[in-house]
Amino acid sequence: MPTEANRDEAARAAKADTAGKAAATEAGTARPAPASPLTERQEARRRRILRACAQLAGRGGFDAVQMREVAESSQVALGTLYRYFPSKIHLLVATMQDQLETLHGTLRKKPPAGETPAERVAETLMRAFRALQREPHLADAMVRALTFADRSVSPEVDQVSRQTTRIILDAMELTDPTPEQLSAVRVIEHTWHSALITWLSGRASIAQVRVDIETACRLMDLTTPEAADAR
């Protein structure tokens, strides 16, 4: 659960975003989010924004991501930035989805080598964890954004969840999972997210994170046809 300090931090971020939106509106640049799909030019602009956000967060964490600085770094108008991402929280959650998508591409080029689905999923999530470990400030900023996200950020949060699910299902080599398997995937996702939070807060070692992830991944063994027949 978010602490009082975290809630205050989220409130400050929301206040800053509100002020930025007001400034953009006064300048006559605030508009609704662009319709999907994006044009090639819009997609290139969006990628510049995400890259600038990741760079700022990588250097200074959550507090270093200020919408005006992101706009300047990505060479877009502040109003344009808010057209793509209504708040700093939206932007950081979208950045996490983008980071996971990049990781997914890497994993597809070099799939996990475990013999069982549980082993492959555990290896995959530990590789994802190590990728985040190399950028601790960025990881902390993205996880904080997920923690602070309210219902207005649901589409972006859902994209992160779907991307994580796709990564896990690919590791399992599943294209048509059963409801029981999807339930196990959700539990594994929750465990991975919780492990990230406890590691980032200094309450868990990397060794403990591995144990927790491997334990959760063994739920996969309970969803095989053989396990179902045994029950």
mmCIF file of C-alpha atoms in Angstrom:
data_model
loop_
_atom_site.group_PDB
_atom_site.id
_atom_site.type_symbol
_atom_site.label_atom_id
_atom_site.label_comp_id
_atom_site.label_asym_id
_atom_site.label_seq_id
_atom_site.Cartn_x
_atom_site.Cartn_y
_atom_site.Cartn_z
ATOM 1 C CA MET A 1 0.000 0.000 0.000
ATOM 2 C CA PRO A 2 1.259 3.554 -0.702
ATOM 3 C CA THR A 3 2.625 5.313 2.391
ATOM 4 C CA GLU A 4 1.548 8.803 3.438
ATOM 5 C CA ALA A 5 4.781 10.152 1.964
ATOM 6 C CA ASN A 6 4.049 8.406 -1.325
ATOM 7 C CA ARG A 7 0.509 9.796 -1.376
ATOM 8 C CA ASP A 8 1.906 13.292 -0.822
ATOM 9 C CA GLU A 9 4.388 12.707 -3.640
ATOM 10 C CA ALA A 10 1.607 11.600 -5.967
ATOM 11 C CA ALA A 11 -0.444 14.643 -4.996
ATOM 12 C CA ARG A 12 2.476 16.946 -5.801
ATOM 13 C CA ALA A 13 2.926 15.273 -9.175
ATOM 14 C CA ALA A 14 -0.787 15.662 -9.929
ATOM 15 C CA LYS A 15 -0.676 19.336 -8.910
ATOM 16 C CA ALA A 16 2.301 19.954 -11.199
ATOM 17 C CA ASP A 17 0.526 18.221 -14.080
ATOM 18 C CA THR A 18 -2.601 20.326 -13.500
ATOM 19 C CA ALA A 19 -0.550 23.506 -13.609
ATOM 20 C CA GLY A 20 1.167 22.379 -16.796
ATOM 21 C CA LYS A 21 -2.146 21.547 -18.462
ATOM 22 C CA ALA A 22 -3.509 24.965 -17.509
ATOM 23 C CA ALA A 23 -0.471 26.661 -19.041
ATOM 24 C CA ALA A 24 -0.837 24.629 -22.206
ATOM 25 C CA THR A 25 -4.530 25.498 -22.441
ATOM 26 C CA GLU A 26 -3.817 29.202 -22.007
ATOM 27 C CA ALA A 27 -1.289 28.956 -24.831
ATOM 28 C CA GLY A 28 -3.977 27.422 -27.007
ATOM 29 C CA THR A 29 -1.997 24.229 -27.550
ATOM 30 C CA ALA A 30 -3.919 21.683 -25.429
ATOM 31 C CA ARG A 31 -5.976 19.297 -27.567
ATOM 32 C CA PRO A 32 -7.502 15.838 -27.154
ATOM 33 C CA ALA A 33 -5.218 12.821 -27.513
ATOM 34 C CA PRO A 34 -4.510 11.921 -31.142
ATOM 35 C CA ALA A 35 -6.721 9.247 -32.651
ATOM 36 C CA SER A 36 -5.259 5.805 -33.143
ATOM 37 C CA PRO A 37 -3.505 4.584 -35.194
ATOM 38 C CA LEU A 38 -0.796 7.217 -35.184
ATOM 39 C CA THR A 39 0.774 8.475 -38.366
ATOM 40 C CA GLU A 40 4.461 7.781 -38.929
ATOM 41 C CA ARG A 41 5.307 11.320 -37.847
ATOM 42 C CA GLN A 42 3.149 11.078 -34.717
ATOM 43 C CA GLU A 43 4.677 7.741 -33.792
ATOM 44 C CA ALA A 44 8.181 9.171 -34.176
ATOM 45 C CA ARG A 45 7.189 12.086 -31.914
ATOM 46 C CA ARG A 46 5.726 9.696 -29.341
ATOM 47 C CA ARG A 47 8.907 7.637 -29.323
ATOM 48 C CA ARG A 48 10.994 10.763 -28.752
ATOM 49 C CA ILE A 49 8.819 11.604 -25.772
ATOM 50 C CA LEU A 50 9.147 8.115 -24.286
ATOM 51 C CA ARG A 51 12.899 8.134 -24.851
ATOM 52 C CA ALA A 52 13.250 11.529 -23.156
ATOM 53 C CA CYS A 53 11.166 10.333 -20.210
ATOM 54 C CA ALA A 54 13.298 7.207 -19.807
ATOM 55 C CA GLN A 55 16.502 9.233 -19.931
ATOM 56 C CA LEU A 56 15.325 11.749 -17.317
ATOM 57 C CA ALA A 57 14.008 8.998 -15.038
ATOM 58 C CA GLY A 58 17.206 6.996 -15.500
ATOM 59 C CA ARG A 59 19.256 9.935 -14.264
ATOM 60 C CA GLY A 60 17.126 11.092 -11.357
ATOM 61 C CA GLY A 61 14.129 8.835 -10.782
ATOM 62 C CA PHE A 62 10.492 9.858 -10.366
ATOM 63 C CA ASP A 63 11.142 13.469 -9.305
ATOM 64 C CA ALA A 64 13.419 14.100 -12.289
ATOM 65 C CA VAL A 65 10.554 13.568 -14.734
ATOM 66 C CA GLN A 66 8.992 16.999 -15.142
ATOM 67 C CA MET A 67 6.628 17.469 -18.057
ATOM 68 C CA ARG A 68 8.198 20.735 -19.182
ATOM 69 C CA GLU A 69 11.661 19.150 -19.219
ATOM 70 C CA VAL A 70 10.349 16.122 -21.111
ATOM 71 C CA ALA A 71 8.841 18.461 -23.701
ATOM 72 C CA GLU A 72 12.105 20.350 -24.083
ATOM 73 C CA SER A 73 14.211 17.170 -24.284
ATOM 74 C CA SER A 74 11.945 15.603 -26.907
ATOM 75 C CA GLN A 75 11.637 18.881 -28.834
ATOM 76 C CA VAL A 76 7.855 19.069 -28.698
ATOM 77 C CA ALA A 77 5.555 21.789 -27.407
ATOM 78 C CA LEU A 78 4.253 21.337 -23.871
ATOM 79 C CA GLY A 79 0.683 21.219 -25.152
ATOM 80 C CA THR A 80 1.655 18.522 -27.641
ATOM 81 C CA LEU A 81 3.140 16.459 -24.818
ATOM 82 C CA TYR A 82 -0.100 16.689 -22.835
ATOM 83 C CA ARG A 83 -2.019 15.705 -25.959
ATOM 84 C CA TYR A 84 -0.154 12.411 -25.976
ATOM 85 C CA PHE A 85 0.129 11.919 -22.219
ATOM 86 C CA PRO A 86 -2.337 13.740 -19.926
ATOM 87 C CA SER A 87 -0.044 13.482 -16.879
ATOM 88 C CA LYS A 88 3.360 12.423 -15.641
ATOM 89 C CA ILE A 89 1.812 9.185 -14.330
ATOM 90 C CA HIS A 90 0.360 8.375 -17.769
ATOM 91 C CA LEU A 91 3.764 9.044 -19.303
ATOM 92 C CA LEU A 92 5.754 6.863 -16.898
ATOM 93 C CA VAL A 93 3.320 3.948 -17.132
ATOM 94 C CA ALA A 94 3.494 4.181 -20.944
ATOM 95 C CA THR A 95 7.276 4.222 -20.630
ATOM 96 C CA MET A 96 7.128 0.973 -18.666
ATOM 97 C CA GLN A 97 4.983 -0.619 -21.359
ATOM 98 C CA ASP A 98 7.510 0.521 -23.957
ATOM 99 C CA GLN A 99 10.409 -0.914 -21.935
ATOM 100 C CA LEU A 100 8.594 -4.245 -21.595
ATOM 101 C CA GLU A 101 7.877 -4.309 -25.332
ATOM 102 C CA THR A 102 11.577 -3.815 -26.059
ATOM 103 C CA LEU A 103 12.424 -6.581 -23.597
ATOM 104 C CA HIS A 104 9.864 -8.864 -25.259
ATOM 105 C CA GLY A 105 11.611 -8.392 -28.588
ATOM 106 C CA THR A 106 14.938 -9.350 -27.001
ATOM 107 C CA LEU A 107 13.394 -12.433 -25.400
ATOM 108 C CA ARG A 108 11.957 -13.567 -28.716
ATOM 109 C CA LYS A 109 15.424 -13.454 -30.258
ATOM 110 C CA LYS A 110 16.830 -15.497 -27.375
ATOM 111 C CA PRO A 111 14.024 -17.509 -25.717
ATOM 112 C CA PRO A 112 14.446 -19.041 -22.252
ATOM 113 C CA ALA A 113 15.982 -22.514 -22.240
ATOM 114 C CA GLY A 114 14.232 -24.174 -19.282
ATOM 115 C CA GLU A 115 12.691 -27.619 -19.744
ATOM 116 C CA THR A 116 9.377 -26.864 -18.031
ATOM 117 C CA PRO A 117 6.992 -23.892 -18.389
ATOM 118 C CA ALA A 118 7.716 -22.939 -14.774
ATOM 119 C CA GLU A 119 11.467 -22.873 -15.391
ATOM 120 C CA ARG A 120 11.096 -20.836 -18.586
ATOM 121 C CA VAL A 121 8.793 -18.276 -16.970
ATOM 122 C CA ALA A 122 11.094 -17.901 -13.960
ATOM 123 C CA GLU A 123 14.106 -17.414 -16.234
ATOM 124 C CA THR A 124 12.194 -14.865 -18.325
ATOM 125 C CA LEU A 125 11.061 -12.801 -15.342
ATOM 126 C CA MET A 126 14.525 -12.833 -13.798
ATOM 127 C CA ARG A 127 15.942 -11.576 -17.100
ATOM 128 C CA ALA A 128 13.323 -8.814 -17.022
ATOM 129 C CA PHE A 129 14.250 -8.085 -13.416
ATOM 130 C CA ARG A 130 17.952 -7.858 -14.256
ATOM 131 C CA ALA A 131 17.162 -5.451 -17.106
ATOM 132 C CA LEU A 132 15.352 -3.188 -14.640
ATOM 133 C CA GLN A 133 18.133 -3.672 -12.113
ATOM 134 C CA ARG A 134 20.578 -2.059 -14.548
ATOM 135 C CA GLU A 135 18.438 1.111 -14.450
ATOM 136 C CA PRO A 136 17.303 1.326 -10.802
ATOM 137 C CA HIS A 137 16.187 4.977 -10.959
ATOM 138 C CA LEU A 138 14.103 4.302 -14.057
ATOM 139 C CA ALA A 139 12.658 1.127 -12.520
ATOM 140 C CA ASP A 140 11.734 2.999 -9.335
ATOM 141 C CA ALA A 141 10.044 5.803 -11.297
ATOM 142 C CA MET A 142 7.969 3.403 -13.402
ATOM 143 C CA VAL A 143 6.918 1.249 -10.443
ATOM 144 C CA ARG A 144 5.944 4.345 -8.455
ATOM 145 C CA ALA A 145 3.812 5.497 -11.353
ATOM 146 C CA LEU A 146 2.034 2.124 -11.452
ATOM 147 C CA THR A 147 1.437 2.373 -7.697
ATOM 148 C CA PHE A 148 0.049 5.922 -7.941
ATOM 149 C CA ALA A 149 -2.085 5.264 -11.037
ATOM 150 C CA ASP A 150 -5.804 5.899 -10.622
ATOM 151 C CA ARG A 151 -8.691 4.925 -12.886
ATOM 152 C CA SER A 152 -7.817 7.598 -15.430
ATOM 153 C CA VAL A 153 -4.614 5.664 -16.183
ATOM 154 C CA SER A 154 -6.412 2.315 -16.576
ATOM 155 C CA PRO A 155 -5.767 1.995 -20.345
ATOM 156 C CA GLU A 156 -2.005 2.425 -19.857
ATOM 157 C CA VAL A 157 -1.945 0.088 -16.834
ATOM 158 C CA ASP A 158 -3.901 -2.490 -18.828
ATOM 159 C CA GLN A 159 -1.308 -2.279 -21.608
ATOM 160 C CA VAL A 160 1.467 -3.015 -19.100
ATOM 161 C CA SER A 161 -0.494 -5.991 -17.794
ATOM 162 C CA ARG A 162 -1.212 -7.327 -21.287
ATOM 163 C CA GLN A 163 2.426 -6.951 -22.289
ATOM 164 C CA THR A 164 3.548 -8.825 -19.169
ATOM 165 C CA THR A 165 0.991 -11.550 -19.881
ATOM 166 C CA ARG A 166 2.255 -11.927 -23.459
ATOM 167 C CA ILE A 167 5.833 -12.256 -22.205
ATOM 168 C CA ILE A 168 4.831 -14.982 -19.740
ATOM 169 C CA LEU A 169 2.669 -16.889 -22.254
ATOM 170 C CA ASP A 170 5.492 -16.824 -24.811
ATOM 171 C CA ALA A 171 7.822 -18.290 -22.195
ATOM 172 C CA MET A 172 5.245 -21.000 -21.500
ATOM 173 C CA GLU A 173 4.947 -21.588 -25.269
ATOM 174 C CA LEU A 174 1.180 -21.231 -24.966
ATOM 175 C CA THR A 175 -1.094 -19.725 -27.614
ATOM 176 C CA ASP A 176 -4.466 -20.837 -26.221
ATOM 177 C CA PRO A 177 -4.245 -20.781 -22.398
ATOM 178 C CA THR A 178 -7.013 -22.207 -20.225
ATOM 179 C CA PRO A 179 -8.785 -20.031 -17.619
ATOM 180 C CA GLU A 180 -6.790 -21.856 -14.939
ATOM 181 C CA GLN A 181 -3.515 -21.046 -16.689
ATOM 182 C CA LEU A 182 -4.484 -17.384 -17.058
ATOM 183 C CA SER A 183 -5.274 -17.282 -13.353
ATOM 184 C CA ALA A 184 -1.807 -18.646 -12.590
ATOM 185 C CA VAL A 185 -0.304 -16.018 -14.903
ATOM 186 C CA ARG A 186 -2.081 -13.263 -12.976
ATOM 187 C CA VAL A 187 -0.726 -14.547 -9.668
ATOM 188 C CA ILE A 188 2.788 -14.656 -11.145
ATOM 189 C CA GLU A 189 2.380 -11.083 -12.431
ATOM 190 C CA HIS A 190 1.289 -9.898 -8.963
ATOM 191 C CA THR A 191 4.268 -11.648 -7.377
ATOM 192 C CA TRP A 192 6.702 -10.116 -9.858
ATOM 193 C CA HIS A 193 5.305 -6.632 -9.299
ATOM 194 C CA SER A 194 5.409 -7.067 -5.519
ATOM 195 C CA ALA A 195 8.977 -8.383 -5.722
ATOM 196 C CA LEU A 196 10.001 -5.270 -7.660
ATOM 197 C CA ILE A 197 8.499 -3.033 -4.988
ATOM 198 C CA THR A 198 10.145 -4.843 -2.082
ATOM 199 C CA TRP A 199 13.525 -4.882 -3.848
ATOM 200 C CA LEU A 200 13.346 -1.201 -4.774
ATOM 201 C CA SER A 201 12.462 -0.302 -1.186
ATOM 202 C CA GLY A 202 15.434 -2.317 0.117
ATOM 203 C CA ARG A 203 13.238 -4.878 1.882
ATOM 204 C CA ALA A 204 14.258 -7.862 -0.244
ATOM 205 C CA SER A 205 17.524 -9.107 -1.697
ATOM 206 C CA ILE A 206 17.899 -10.270 -5.282
ATOM 207 C CA ALA A 207 18.234 -13.816 -3.952
ATOM 208 C CA GLN A 208 14.872 -13.493 -2.183
ATOM 209 C CA VAL A 209 13.293 -12.062 -5.299
ATOM 210 C CA ARG A 210 14.461 -15.109 -7.255
ATOM 211 C CA VAL A 211 13.046 -17.503 -4.648
ATOM 212 C CA ASP A 212 9.673 -15.738 -4.637
ATOM 213 C CA ILE A 213 9.438 -15.670 -8.427
ATOM 214 C CA GLU A 214 10.453 -19.322 -8.782
ATOM 215 C CA THR A 215 7.915 -20.309 -6.103
ATOM 216 C CA ALA A 216 5.103 -18.459 -7.867
ATOM 217 C CA CYS A 217 6.096 -19.888 -11.248
ATOM 218 C CA ARG A 218 5.659 -23.424 -9.934
ATOM 219 C CA LEU A 219 1.924 -22.707 -10.083
ATOM 220 C CA MET A 220 2.335 -23.459 -13.781
ATOM 221 C CA ASP A 221 3.024 -27.092 -12.906
ATOM 222 C CA LEU A 222 -0.435 -27.296 -11.304
ATOM 223 C CA THR A 223 -2.157 -26.246 -14.524
ATOM 224 C CA THR A 224 -0.806 -28.993 -16.785
ATOM 225 C CA PRO A 225 -3.196 -31.703 -18.075
ATOM 226 C CA GLU A 226 -1.283 -34.273 -16.000
ATOM 227 C CA ALA A 227 -1.834 -32.283 -12.810
ATOM 228 C CA ALA A 228 -5.501 -31.824 -13.633
ATOM 229 C CA ASP A 229 -5.920 -35.583 -14.157
ATOM 230 C CA ALA A 230 -4.214 -36.278 -10.825
ATOM 231 C CA ARG A 231 -6.754 -34.081 -9.046
#
